[in-house]
mmCIF file of C-alpha atoms in Angstrom:
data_model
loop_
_atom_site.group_PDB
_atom_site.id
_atom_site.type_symbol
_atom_site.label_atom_id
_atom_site.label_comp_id
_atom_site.label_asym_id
_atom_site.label_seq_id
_atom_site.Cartn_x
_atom_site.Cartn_y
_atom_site.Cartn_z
ATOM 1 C CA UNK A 3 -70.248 104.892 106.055
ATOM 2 C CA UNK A 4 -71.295 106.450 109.276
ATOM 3 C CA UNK A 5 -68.098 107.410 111.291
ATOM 4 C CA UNK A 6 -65.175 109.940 110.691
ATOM 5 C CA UNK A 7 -62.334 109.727 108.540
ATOM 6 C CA UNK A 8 -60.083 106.842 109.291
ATOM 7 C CA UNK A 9 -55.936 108.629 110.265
ATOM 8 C CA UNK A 10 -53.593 106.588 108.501
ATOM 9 C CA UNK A 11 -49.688 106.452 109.447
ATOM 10 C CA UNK A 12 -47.943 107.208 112.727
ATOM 11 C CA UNK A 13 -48.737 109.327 116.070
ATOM 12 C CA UNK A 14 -46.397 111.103 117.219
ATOM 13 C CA UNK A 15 -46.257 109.047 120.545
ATOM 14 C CA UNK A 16 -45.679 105.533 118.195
ATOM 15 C CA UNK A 17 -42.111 107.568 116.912
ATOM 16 C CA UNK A 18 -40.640 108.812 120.219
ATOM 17 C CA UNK A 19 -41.658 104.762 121.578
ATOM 18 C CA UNK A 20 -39.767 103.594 118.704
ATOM 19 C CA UNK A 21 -37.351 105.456 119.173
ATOM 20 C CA UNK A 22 -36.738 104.913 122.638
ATOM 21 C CA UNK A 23 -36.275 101.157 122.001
ATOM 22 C CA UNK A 24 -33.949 101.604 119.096
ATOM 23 C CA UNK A 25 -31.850 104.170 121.693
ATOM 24 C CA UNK A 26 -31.472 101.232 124.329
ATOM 25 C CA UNK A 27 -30.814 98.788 121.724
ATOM 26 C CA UNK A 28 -27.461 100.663 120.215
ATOM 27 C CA UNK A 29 -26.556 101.473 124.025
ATOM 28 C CA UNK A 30 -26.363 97.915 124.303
ATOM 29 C CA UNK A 31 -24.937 96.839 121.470
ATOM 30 C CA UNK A 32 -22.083 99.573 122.251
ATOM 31 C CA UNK A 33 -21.774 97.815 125.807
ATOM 32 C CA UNK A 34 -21.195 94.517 124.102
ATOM 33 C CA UNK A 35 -18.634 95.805 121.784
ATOM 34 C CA UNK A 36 -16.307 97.175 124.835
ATOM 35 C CA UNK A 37 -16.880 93.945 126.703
ATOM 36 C CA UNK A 38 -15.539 92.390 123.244
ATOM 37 C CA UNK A 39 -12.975 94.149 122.295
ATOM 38 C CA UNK A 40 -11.387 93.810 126.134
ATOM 39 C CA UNK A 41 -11.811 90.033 125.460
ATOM 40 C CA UNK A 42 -10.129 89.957 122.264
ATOM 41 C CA UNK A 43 -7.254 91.625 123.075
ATOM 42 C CA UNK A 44 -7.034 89.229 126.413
ATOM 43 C CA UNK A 45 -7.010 86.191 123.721
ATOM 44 C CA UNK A 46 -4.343 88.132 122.222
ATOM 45 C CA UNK A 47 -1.803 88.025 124.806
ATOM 46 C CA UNK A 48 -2.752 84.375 125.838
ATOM 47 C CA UNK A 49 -2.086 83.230 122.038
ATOM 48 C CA UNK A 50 1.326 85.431 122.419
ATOM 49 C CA UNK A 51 2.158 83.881 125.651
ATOM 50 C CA UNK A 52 1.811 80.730 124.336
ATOM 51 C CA UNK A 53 4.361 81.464 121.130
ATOM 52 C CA UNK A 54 6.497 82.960 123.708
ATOM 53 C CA UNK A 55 6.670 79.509 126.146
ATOM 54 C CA UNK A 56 6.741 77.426 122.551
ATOM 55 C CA UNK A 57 9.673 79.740 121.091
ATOM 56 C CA UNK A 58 11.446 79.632 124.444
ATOM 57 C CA UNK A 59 11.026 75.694 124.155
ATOM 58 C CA UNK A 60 12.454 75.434 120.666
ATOM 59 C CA UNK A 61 15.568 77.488 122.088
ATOM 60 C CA UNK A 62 16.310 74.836 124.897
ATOM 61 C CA UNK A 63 15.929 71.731 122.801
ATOM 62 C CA UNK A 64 18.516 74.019 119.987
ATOM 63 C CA UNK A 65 21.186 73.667 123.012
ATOM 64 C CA UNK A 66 20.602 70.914 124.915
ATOM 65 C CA UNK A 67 23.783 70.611 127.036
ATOM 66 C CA UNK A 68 22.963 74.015 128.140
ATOM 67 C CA UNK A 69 19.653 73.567 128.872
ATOM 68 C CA UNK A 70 20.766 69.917 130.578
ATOM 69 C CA UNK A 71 23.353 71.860 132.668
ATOM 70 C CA UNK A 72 20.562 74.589 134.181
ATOM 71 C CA UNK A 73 22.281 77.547 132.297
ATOM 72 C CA UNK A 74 18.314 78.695 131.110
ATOM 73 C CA UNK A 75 16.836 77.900 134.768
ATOM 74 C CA UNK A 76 15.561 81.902 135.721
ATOM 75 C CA UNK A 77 12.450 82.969 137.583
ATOM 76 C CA UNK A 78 10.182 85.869 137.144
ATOM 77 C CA UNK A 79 12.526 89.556 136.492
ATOM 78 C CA UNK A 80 10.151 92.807 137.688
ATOM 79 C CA UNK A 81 9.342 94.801 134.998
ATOM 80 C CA UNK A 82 8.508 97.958 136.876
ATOM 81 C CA UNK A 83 11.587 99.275 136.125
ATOM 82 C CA UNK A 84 11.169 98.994 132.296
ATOM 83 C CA UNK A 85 11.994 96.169 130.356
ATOM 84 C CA UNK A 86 15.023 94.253 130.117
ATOM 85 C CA UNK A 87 17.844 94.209 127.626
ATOM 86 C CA UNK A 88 19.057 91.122 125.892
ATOM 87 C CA UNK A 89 22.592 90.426 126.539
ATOM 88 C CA UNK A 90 25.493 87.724 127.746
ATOM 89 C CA UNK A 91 28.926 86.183 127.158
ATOM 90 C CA UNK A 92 27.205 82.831 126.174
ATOM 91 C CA UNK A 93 24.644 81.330 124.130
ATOM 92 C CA UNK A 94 22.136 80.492 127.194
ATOM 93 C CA UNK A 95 22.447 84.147 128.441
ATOM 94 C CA UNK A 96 22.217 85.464 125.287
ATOM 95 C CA UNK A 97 19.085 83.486 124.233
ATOM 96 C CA UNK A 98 17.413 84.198 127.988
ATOM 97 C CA UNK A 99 18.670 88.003 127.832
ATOM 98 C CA UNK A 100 16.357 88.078 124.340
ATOM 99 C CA UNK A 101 13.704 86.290 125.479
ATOM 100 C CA UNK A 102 12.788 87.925 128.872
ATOM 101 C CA UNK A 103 12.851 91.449 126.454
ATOM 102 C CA UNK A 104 10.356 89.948 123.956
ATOM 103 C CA UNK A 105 8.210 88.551 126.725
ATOM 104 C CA UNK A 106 8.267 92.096 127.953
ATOM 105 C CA UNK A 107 7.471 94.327 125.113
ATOM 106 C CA UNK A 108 5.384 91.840 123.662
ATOM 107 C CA UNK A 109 3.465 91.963 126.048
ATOM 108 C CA UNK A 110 2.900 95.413 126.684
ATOM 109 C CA UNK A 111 5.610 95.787 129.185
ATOM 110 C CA UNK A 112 4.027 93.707 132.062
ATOM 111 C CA UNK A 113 5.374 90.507 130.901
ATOM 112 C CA UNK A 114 8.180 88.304 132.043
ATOM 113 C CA UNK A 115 9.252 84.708 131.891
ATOM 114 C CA UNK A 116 10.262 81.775 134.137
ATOM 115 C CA UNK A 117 12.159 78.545 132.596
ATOM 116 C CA UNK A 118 12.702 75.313 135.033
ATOM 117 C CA UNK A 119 14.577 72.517 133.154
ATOM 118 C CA UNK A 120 13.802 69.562 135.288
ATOM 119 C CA UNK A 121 15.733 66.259 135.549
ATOM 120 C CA UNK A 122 14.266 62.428 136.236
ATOM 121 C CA UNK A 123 16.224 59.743 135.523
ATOM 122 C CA UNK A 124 17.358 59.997 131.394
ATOM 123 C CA UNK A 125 14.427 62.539 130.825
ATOM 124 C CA UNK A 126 14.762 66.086 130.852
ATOM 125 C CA UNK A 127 11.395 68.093 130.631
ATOM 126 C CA UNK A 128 11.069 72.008 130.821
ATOM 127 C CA UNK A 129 8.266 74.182 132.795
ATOM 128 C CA UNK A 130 8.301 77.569 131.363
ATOM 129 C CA UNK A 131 5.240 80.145 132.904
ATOM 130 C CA UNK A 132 4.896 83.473 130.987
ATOM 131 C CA UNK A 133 3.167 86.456 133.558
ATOM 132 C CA UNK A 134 1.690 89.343 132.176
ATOM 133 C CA UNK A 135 -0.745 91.955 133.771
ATOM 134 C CA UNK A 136 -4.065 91.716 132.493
ATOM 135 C CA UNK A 137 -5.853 94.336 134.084
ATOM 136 C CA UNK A 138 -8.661 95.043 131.705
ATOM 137 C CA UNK A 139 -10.026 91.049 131.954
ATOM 138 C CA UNK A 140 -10.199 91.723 135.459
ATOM 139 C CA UNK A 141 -11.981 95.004 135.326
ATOM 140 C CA UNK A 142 -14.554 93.566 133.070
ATOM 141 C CA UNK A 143 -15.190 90.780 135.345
ATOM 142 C CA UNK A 144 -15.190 92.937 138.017
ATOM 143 C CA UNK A 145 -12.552 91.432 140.073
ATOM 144 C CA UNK A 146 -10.149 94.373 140.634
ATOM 145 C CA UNK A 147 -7.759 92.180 142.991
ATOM 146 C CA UNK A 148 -4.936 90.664 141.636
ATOM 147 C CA UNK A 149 -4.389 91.122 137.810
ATOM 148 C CA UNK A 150 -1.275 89.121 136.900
ATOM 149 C CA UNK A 151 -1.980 86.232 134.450
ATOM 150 C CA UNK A 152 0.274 83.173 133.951
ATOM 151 C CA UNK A 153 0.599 80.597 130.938
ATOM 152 C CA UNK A 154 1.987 77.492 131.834
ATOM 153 C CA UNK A 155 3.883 75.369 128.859
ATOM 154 C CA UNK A 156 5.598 71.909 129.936
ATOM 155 C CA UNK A 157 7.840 70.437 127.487
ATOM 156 C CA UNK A 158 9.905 67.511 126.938
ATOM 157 C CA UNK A 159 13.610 68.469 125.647
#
């Protein structure tokens, strides 16, 4: 065998190249969890919106005369100023009053409700939208404008 001795295993070079490709690959993977944990908690508060709007739907068709008569009609209350507390003299405003709080703290105190019980004819149907601010979605997608979300849930009573 004319030649030298043949080097078995790694150069030193080899490592730090392997090395540098496992480094990017766990930066990346820890980029993908962040961008997944922002979208899970986003599908969070759309799958709480939407028991909100269903639970505030169950309450109308529980007092129909009320809900015939407009007593639930309310639009969007601010929640800057912290959020509301459920109260009234009747059922309606008692059952709003609790709602509008859930909606609120449920959803990390950005959220608020709006419930329009329309008429046609015999049929009575309800529109109820549920806002919340969802800034991180919009951060991650890079659109820092307006962050407000709104679920939509129509309903016949």
């Amino acid at each position: 065998m004319a030649g030298g001795k043949q080097s078995e295993g790694f150069t030193l070079v080899e490592v730090l190249v392997s090395l540098l490709i496992l480094g990017i690959g766990l930066l990346g993977l820890a980029g993908l969890q962040n961008v997944g944990i922002s979208a899970g908690y986003s599908a969070l508060q759309r799958s709480q919106a939407s028991w909100l709007a269903s639970e505030m739907a169950d309450l109308l068709r529980a007092n129909p005369d009320a809900a015939h008569a407009g007593a639930y009609d309310t639009n969007f209350v601010d929640a800057a100023a912290g959020c509301p507390k459920g109260g009234g003299s009747t059922r309606a405003q008692l059952d709003l009053g609790q709602w509008q709080a859930d909606v609120c703290e449920t959803l990390g105190g950005s959220g608020s409700g709006s419930v329009q019980v329309l008429h046609s004819g015999d049929q009575y149907s309800a529109v109820i939208a549920v806002r919340w601010n969802d800034r991180r979605a919009r951060e991650r997608l890079g659109e820092a404008g307006n962050a407000w979300e709104t679920f939509t849930y129509r309903a016949g009573l």
